[in-house]
Amino acid sequence: MIKNHFILFLRNLFKYKLFSAINIFGLSAGIGASLLLFLYIGNELSYDDFLENKENIYRLRCDNLNNGVYAERMAVTNGPIARASKAAFPQIEEYVQMNNAYLEGVVSTGNYKFRLKNSFYASEAFFKVFSYKLLKGDRNTALKEIQSIVLSESMAKKFFGNEDPMGKIIKYNDRFPLKVTGVFEDVPPNTHMKFEILVSYATLLRNFNNYVETEQAWISDETHYTYLKLKPGTDIPKLEAAFAGLVQKKIGHLLKAKNQDKVFSLMPIKDIHLNSDFDSEIEENGNKQTVIFFAIIAVIILVIGWVNYINLSIATSFNRYKEIGMRLVHGATKKQLKYQFMIEAIMINLIAIVISIITIKLIYPLFSSYTGMEINSTALKNTKIWFVFLGIILLGSFFSSIYPSYILSSLNPVQVLKGKNQKTIGGFSFRKILIGTQFAISVSLVIGTIIVLKQVSFMKMEDPGITIEETVIVQRPDVIDSTWSAKHESFKNELKSLAFVEQVCFSRQTPGELINYTQGFIKDINDIKNPSFLMYNNFVDHDFLKLYNLKLIAGNDFMNGNKDLNVIISRRALKTLSYKTPEEAIGKIILNEGWNVKHKIVGVIEDFRQQSPKEEYLPMVFMHCPNPRVAAKYSIKIKTNDMKSALTGIEAKWKSIFHDEVFEYFFLNEKYDNQYKSDIQFGRIFLLFSIIAISIACVGLFALTLFTILLRKKEISIRKVIGASVNDIFMIFAKDYMILVLIASVIAIPFMYFVMNKWLQDYAVKIPLSIWFFLFPVFLLVLIVGISISSLVLKTTSANPSKNLRTE
Amino acid sequence: MIELKNIYKYVTVGGNKTFLLKDLNLTFNEGEFVSIMGPSGSGKSTLLNVIGMLDGFDEGEYFFLHESVHKMKEKQRSQLYKQYIGFVFQAYHLIDELTVYENIETPLLYQDYSAGERKAMVSDMLDRFNIVGKKDLFPEQLSGGQQQLVGIARALIAKPKLLLADEPTGNLNSKQGQEIMELFKKLNQEDGVTIIQVTHSEKNAEYGSRIINLLDGRIDK
């Protein structure tokens, strides 16, 4: 029996090629698009899932409060808390501290030099707590001794080739020797802590003369990632509360004097990737909202595909009335018929799955380079996701087959054989609802796409208050010694002597970066009880304002007096410190709390976008401090038509002064625009999936119209003979669909207005929502519907009517 | 074999009952070859559908092999007719997407025959109707007469006791029609199949042992 159904299914598939093709196209586009999204979601959900004991590993993090208000919310903690809490709370089995803020510069051997990134100081228990695979060395002792370094497999290969790296020496910033005590398997991409090099934490403690364990470090050295392995069944809220007690005991008096507070909280390691968005994250984490949003899109696209399937199956089932009638006459029960049509539905879904997987394999590289959405191989191995996906597909095939098989199996054999009810069977009103749903989804997706893309270009168009064009950023050399100062000056001067260089400056950070140095400032130094305000600091030399075209609204550049104690503040900082006018602030002394240093305000500049217009203006304090320990980047403003030779010129100067130090540069505007990357990607994904959804809906509509027209061929011919124009006939078919478009729009527009307003809330600069963003998609849909109907109507009406009438 | 008592079938249009069958009392014995005649709209096909249990009726009693059909549930009825009744249609109603062999096999799929049995039965039937060479062709590749031959083979495959034919020769030319009628006669006489046919043609009706004339849903006496 199954064989019989199978053969019949295949013959029908080939007999009605156009309808089969449309059906399969709709389903495989839907399945393929949603599979891509599912894999992406699976990838996002798999973060840190491979760790053993993951349910007992928590990250400790810290919030700072000023006067009871949250001032800083960080992914990091200070150094001493780890040891103190382990001593105080028996629930803590082990702690791991990691730090990358103090691990800067290069590590090198004779044959390979690596500028440190993805590298951490890590404490002894690291491999006891985290189940990363150690290929060489001892899990318990690899990070115990001072000056131990543990490398990833591929890093070891770069340094030592095929030699055994164990016991070999790697130099840190040309001076400190580190001994290789272990090699670990390369870390999988689905972890929030991607590391290639670990150096024993004991090394950090020694290098910084145990500063990280002092009382001062309790307050201000918030650079350490702290992970705790807790005893199973630990009461988390209770432990968090206990941390408050510990903080009071240790530094309560310090905090009280400044009216500050520190709040520690715990987060399960598995939750970090999608739920953690604090200052100083190890990497920019994923976004739960995006994951949820993509999940919704995935399901919507699948639904559109199945809706098409249902519509087409019912419409084309007319072709099979005779077969159904015959089967009923020969004793098939309704159950048997339902069973047959369900098998067909599952078959066609299976074909679509196979096609979509092949297509995904083929287009994946293109897709991933366009959208920036990467799916790594671990996601493909995530069996949970595959089960969920296949479950959804099977359920979907099942449900999408129920309605058509119900309709078909409930036919009356006598009427079918007499040829009655051909046009009315199948509940056109139900099909109308389905088509209306597709229209509403399509309009919604187009509205979303337009607003996302418009918002991105709106942000790019906005004046950031700063000039970032034609600027090249060069990283300073890694090794700093006594000759540095002289070399630095001559490098700057040599650059300025080049004809195409307009300006050179040296600063800690450049525009487009998150300012990672913040301190509290107190307005009136005569009254120490005044509240302190958090300011974002950048350390610059006196050419910074000129080079970046920052507008002074009061005072001067760093020209006169004690430059190193003079500061320039931004308008937002002026407001934060509650000075009434820019002029009022000039000459005032503010106290830098962290350093306990008094600064004089010598200038006020207009606000500018340190980061993209996504972010609010920052209260900025510029300090004059070209010290290489603090500052790291040369900004070089270039005016030339030949960028390539300009870069060669700069590199030549670098070589002549810094010799074989690594020369690294980037164009600032590219880096700045990089901040829009995730928005652009989001927009592109939106665009891509809208196009897929709309094409599925369109071919479905096309097929359905074609079918109705075939059924009503005779009617069209008669009307034409009587004297109807092509227009009249077009209206007969278009009217129903246009009403549906209207209803769909009435539902979709307010819904999307609500959703997109919500989405825009996250942006400091928002595009005003124009009515055209909402009306254009409707016009587009009307146009598409109109074109597909008119092309079919034209084809039918241009035929000789007598031919259509004769066949009856 | 079949007993119809006071059968009524009607549709209600605008409050008025229009009778399709009106107070029919008929008996068909096993081994009979009966022709039903009458003008268009006289209820011939409706009667045949009622006998074939494809269509219901509104009043009256229907006994098939002494079982009361009017009291049966649909499932029982379907069980009964798929076991005892074969149908032949004017428009053949072969499934276009199935080959001759598969068309003939179809009724067996809904009864409990193994694949081997089905094969034997279909081969037998192909042999008997001399269409072995056409078994892999599709209906559209056959002439009308050949299609009807397949239709009859399909109707007979499950060895029914009763063959219902609704204008079996209506779409055929007279020569082909004659051949079909000869076949019916042979089936009736040699295999003892009871046949009830609806026909317009006096000549074809003569093949039957009894003729029933219908007019406006009643027997025209």
mmCIF file of N, CA, C and O in Angstrom, chain A residues 7 61 93 97 102 104 123 137 173 223 263 290 336 340 370 402 420 471 494 525 535 603 614 657 776:
data_model
loop_
_atom_site.group_PDB
_atom_site.id
_atom_site.type_symbol
_atom_site.label_atom_id
_atom_site.label_comp_id
_atom_site.label_asym_id
_atom_site.label_seq_id
_atom_site.Cartn_x
_atom_site.Cartn_y
_atom_site.Cartn_z
ATOM 1 N N ILE A 7 4.449 5.674 -5.264
ATOM 2 C CA ILE A 7 4.518 5.802 -6.728
ATOM 3 C C ILE A 7 3.583 6.900 -7.211
ATOM 4 O O ILE A 7 3.945 7.761 -8.000
ATOM 5 N N ARG A 61 30.828 39.188 40.096
ATOM 6 C CA ARG A 61 31.048 40.509 39.519
ATOM 7 C C ARG A 61 30.606 41.572 40.506
ATOM 8 O O ARG A 61 30.033 41.242 41.552
ATOM 9 N N GLU A 93 34.235 26.172 46.910
ATOM 10 C CA GLU A 93 35.217 25.094 46.876
ATOM 11 C C GLU A 93 36.552 25.580 46.329
ATOM 12 O O GLU A 93 37.601 25.241 46.846
ATOM 13 N N GLN A 97 41.041 33.283 39.499
ATOM 14 C CA GLN A 97 41.136 34.692 39.123
ATOM 15 C C GLN A 97 41.830 34.788 37.778
ATOM 16 O O GLN A 97 42.786 34.052 37.506
ATOM 17 N N TYR A 102 46.619 43.628 32.964
ATOM 18 C CA TYR A 102 48.037 43.842 33.256
ATOM 19 C C TYR A 102 48.946 43.031 32.339
ATOM 20 O O TYR A 102 50.152 43.066 32.476
ATOM 21 N N GLU A 104 50.092 43.068 29.017
ATOM 22 C CA GLU A 104 50.138 43.838 27.772
ATOM 23 C C GLU A 104 51.519 43.753 27.164
ATOM 24 O O GLU A 104 52.494 43.635 27.889
ATOM 25 N N SER A 123 44.894 31.994 37.826
ATOM 26 C CA SER A 123 45.386 31.458 39.097
ATOM 27 C C SER A 123 45.426 29.935 39.070
ATOM 28 O O SER A 123 44.863 29.280 38.195
ATOM 29 N N GLY A 137 51.552 18.660 30.608
ATOM 30 C CA GLY A 137 51.622 19.347 31.884
ATOM 31 C C GLY A 137 50.632 18.769 32.875
ATOM 32 O O GLY A 137 49.810 17.922 32.524
ATOM 33 N N ASN A 173 57.757 40.779 26.934
ATOM 34 C CA ASN A 173 58.271 42.126 26.673
ATOM 35 C C ASN A 173 59.803 42.172 26.678
ATOM 36 O O ASN A 173 60.415 43.065 27.256
ATOM 37 N N THR A 223 39.895 44.957 37.953
ATOM 38 C CA THR A 223 40.365 44.463 36.664
ATOM 39 C C THR A 223 40.386 42.936 36.621
ATOM 40 O O THR A 223 40.844 42.362 35.652
ATOM 41 N N VAL A 263 28.508 46.192 45.537
ATOM 42 C CA VAL A 263 27.580 45.064 45.606
ATOM 43 C C VAL A 263 28.109 43.956 44.711
ATOM 44 O O VAL A 263 28.372 44.174 43.526
ATOM 45 N N THR A 290 18.132 39.238 20.546
ATOM 46 C CA THR A 290 18.362 38.878 19.153
ATOM 47 C C THR A 290 18.046 37.403 18.940
ATOM 48 O O THR A 290 17.428 37.031 17.948
ATOM 49 N N GLN A 336 -7.964 5.796 5.853
ATOM 50 C CA GLN A 336 -6.930 5.396 4.900
ATOM 51 C C GLN A 336 -6.555 6.554 3.983
ATOM 52 O O GLN A 336 -5.394 6.721 3.623
ATOM 53 N N GLN A 340 -3.014 8.446 3.586
ATOM 54 C CA GLN A 340 -2.317 8.625 2.309
ATOM 55 C C GLN A 340 -1.839 10.075 2.129
ATOM 56 O O GLN A 340 -0.694 10.323 1.760
ATOM 57 N N TYR A 370 27.930 37.881 3.948
ATOM 58 C CA TYR A 370 27.001 39.010 3.799
ATOM 59 C C TYR A 370 26.440 39.447 5.147
ATOM 60 O O TYR A 370 26.339 40.619 5.442
ATOM 61 N N ILE A 402 -2.963 17.993 7.971
ATOM 62 C CA ILE A 402 -4.261 17.661 8.560
ATOM 63 C C ILE A 402 -5.399 18.308 7.793
ATOM 64 O O ILE A 402 -6.356 17.643 7.389
ATOM 65 N N LYS A 420 -19.437 17.778 -9.251
ATOM 66 C CA LYS A 420 -20.029 18.919 -8.561
ATOM 67 C C LYS A 420 -19.052 19.510 -7.561
ATOM 68 O O LYS A 420 -18.087 18.871 -7.153
ATOM 69 N N THR A 471 42.282 59.601 8.916
ATOM 70 C CA THR A 471 43.160 59.468 10.071
ATOM 71 C C THR A 471 43.617 58.021 10.193
ATOM 72 O O THR A 471 42.812 57.100 10.135
ATOM 73 N N GLU A 494 59.470 63.498 12.878
ATOM 74 C CA GLU A 494 59.709 62.953 11.538
ATOM 75 C C GLU A 494 58.400 62.847 10.768
ATOM 76 O O GLU A 494 58.339 63.165 9.579
ATOM 77 N N ILE A 525 36.675 71.308 45.979
ATOM 78 C CA ILE A 525 37.642 70.597 46.807
ATOM 79 C C ILE A 525 37.665 71.084 48.239
ATOM 80 O O ILE A 525 38.224 70.460 49.121
ATOM 81 N N MET A 535 33.675 60.105 35.872
ATOM 82 C CA MET A 535 34.013 60.728 34.587
ATOM 83 C C MET A 535 34.831 59.751 33.751
ATOM 84 O O MET A 535 35.565 58.924 34.292
ATOM 85 N N GLY A 603 39.749 74.233 29.980
ATOM 86 C CA GLY A 603 38.935 74.367 28.766
ATOM 87 C C GLY A 603 37.693 73.508 28.826
ATOM 88 O O GLY A 603 37.631 72.533 29.577
ATOM 89 N N LYS A 614 24.731 55.437 18.881
ATOM 90 C CA LYS A 614 23.937 54.526 19.675
ATOM 91 C C LYS A 614 24.007 54.905 21.139
ATOM 92 O O LYS A 614 23.085 54.690 21.889
ATOM 93 N N ILE A 657 63.225 54.518 13.166
ATOM 94 C CA ILE A 657 63.324 54.897 14.576
ATOM 95 C C ILE A 657 63.128 53.720 15.531
ATOM 96 O O ILE A 657 63.892 53.508 16.453
ATOM 97 N N PHE A 776 4.952 52.423 2.424
ATOM 98 C CA PHE A 776 5.695 51.889 1.289
ATOM 99 C C PHE A 776 5.546 50.372 1.152
ATOM 100 O O PHE A 776 5.262 49.864 0.062
#
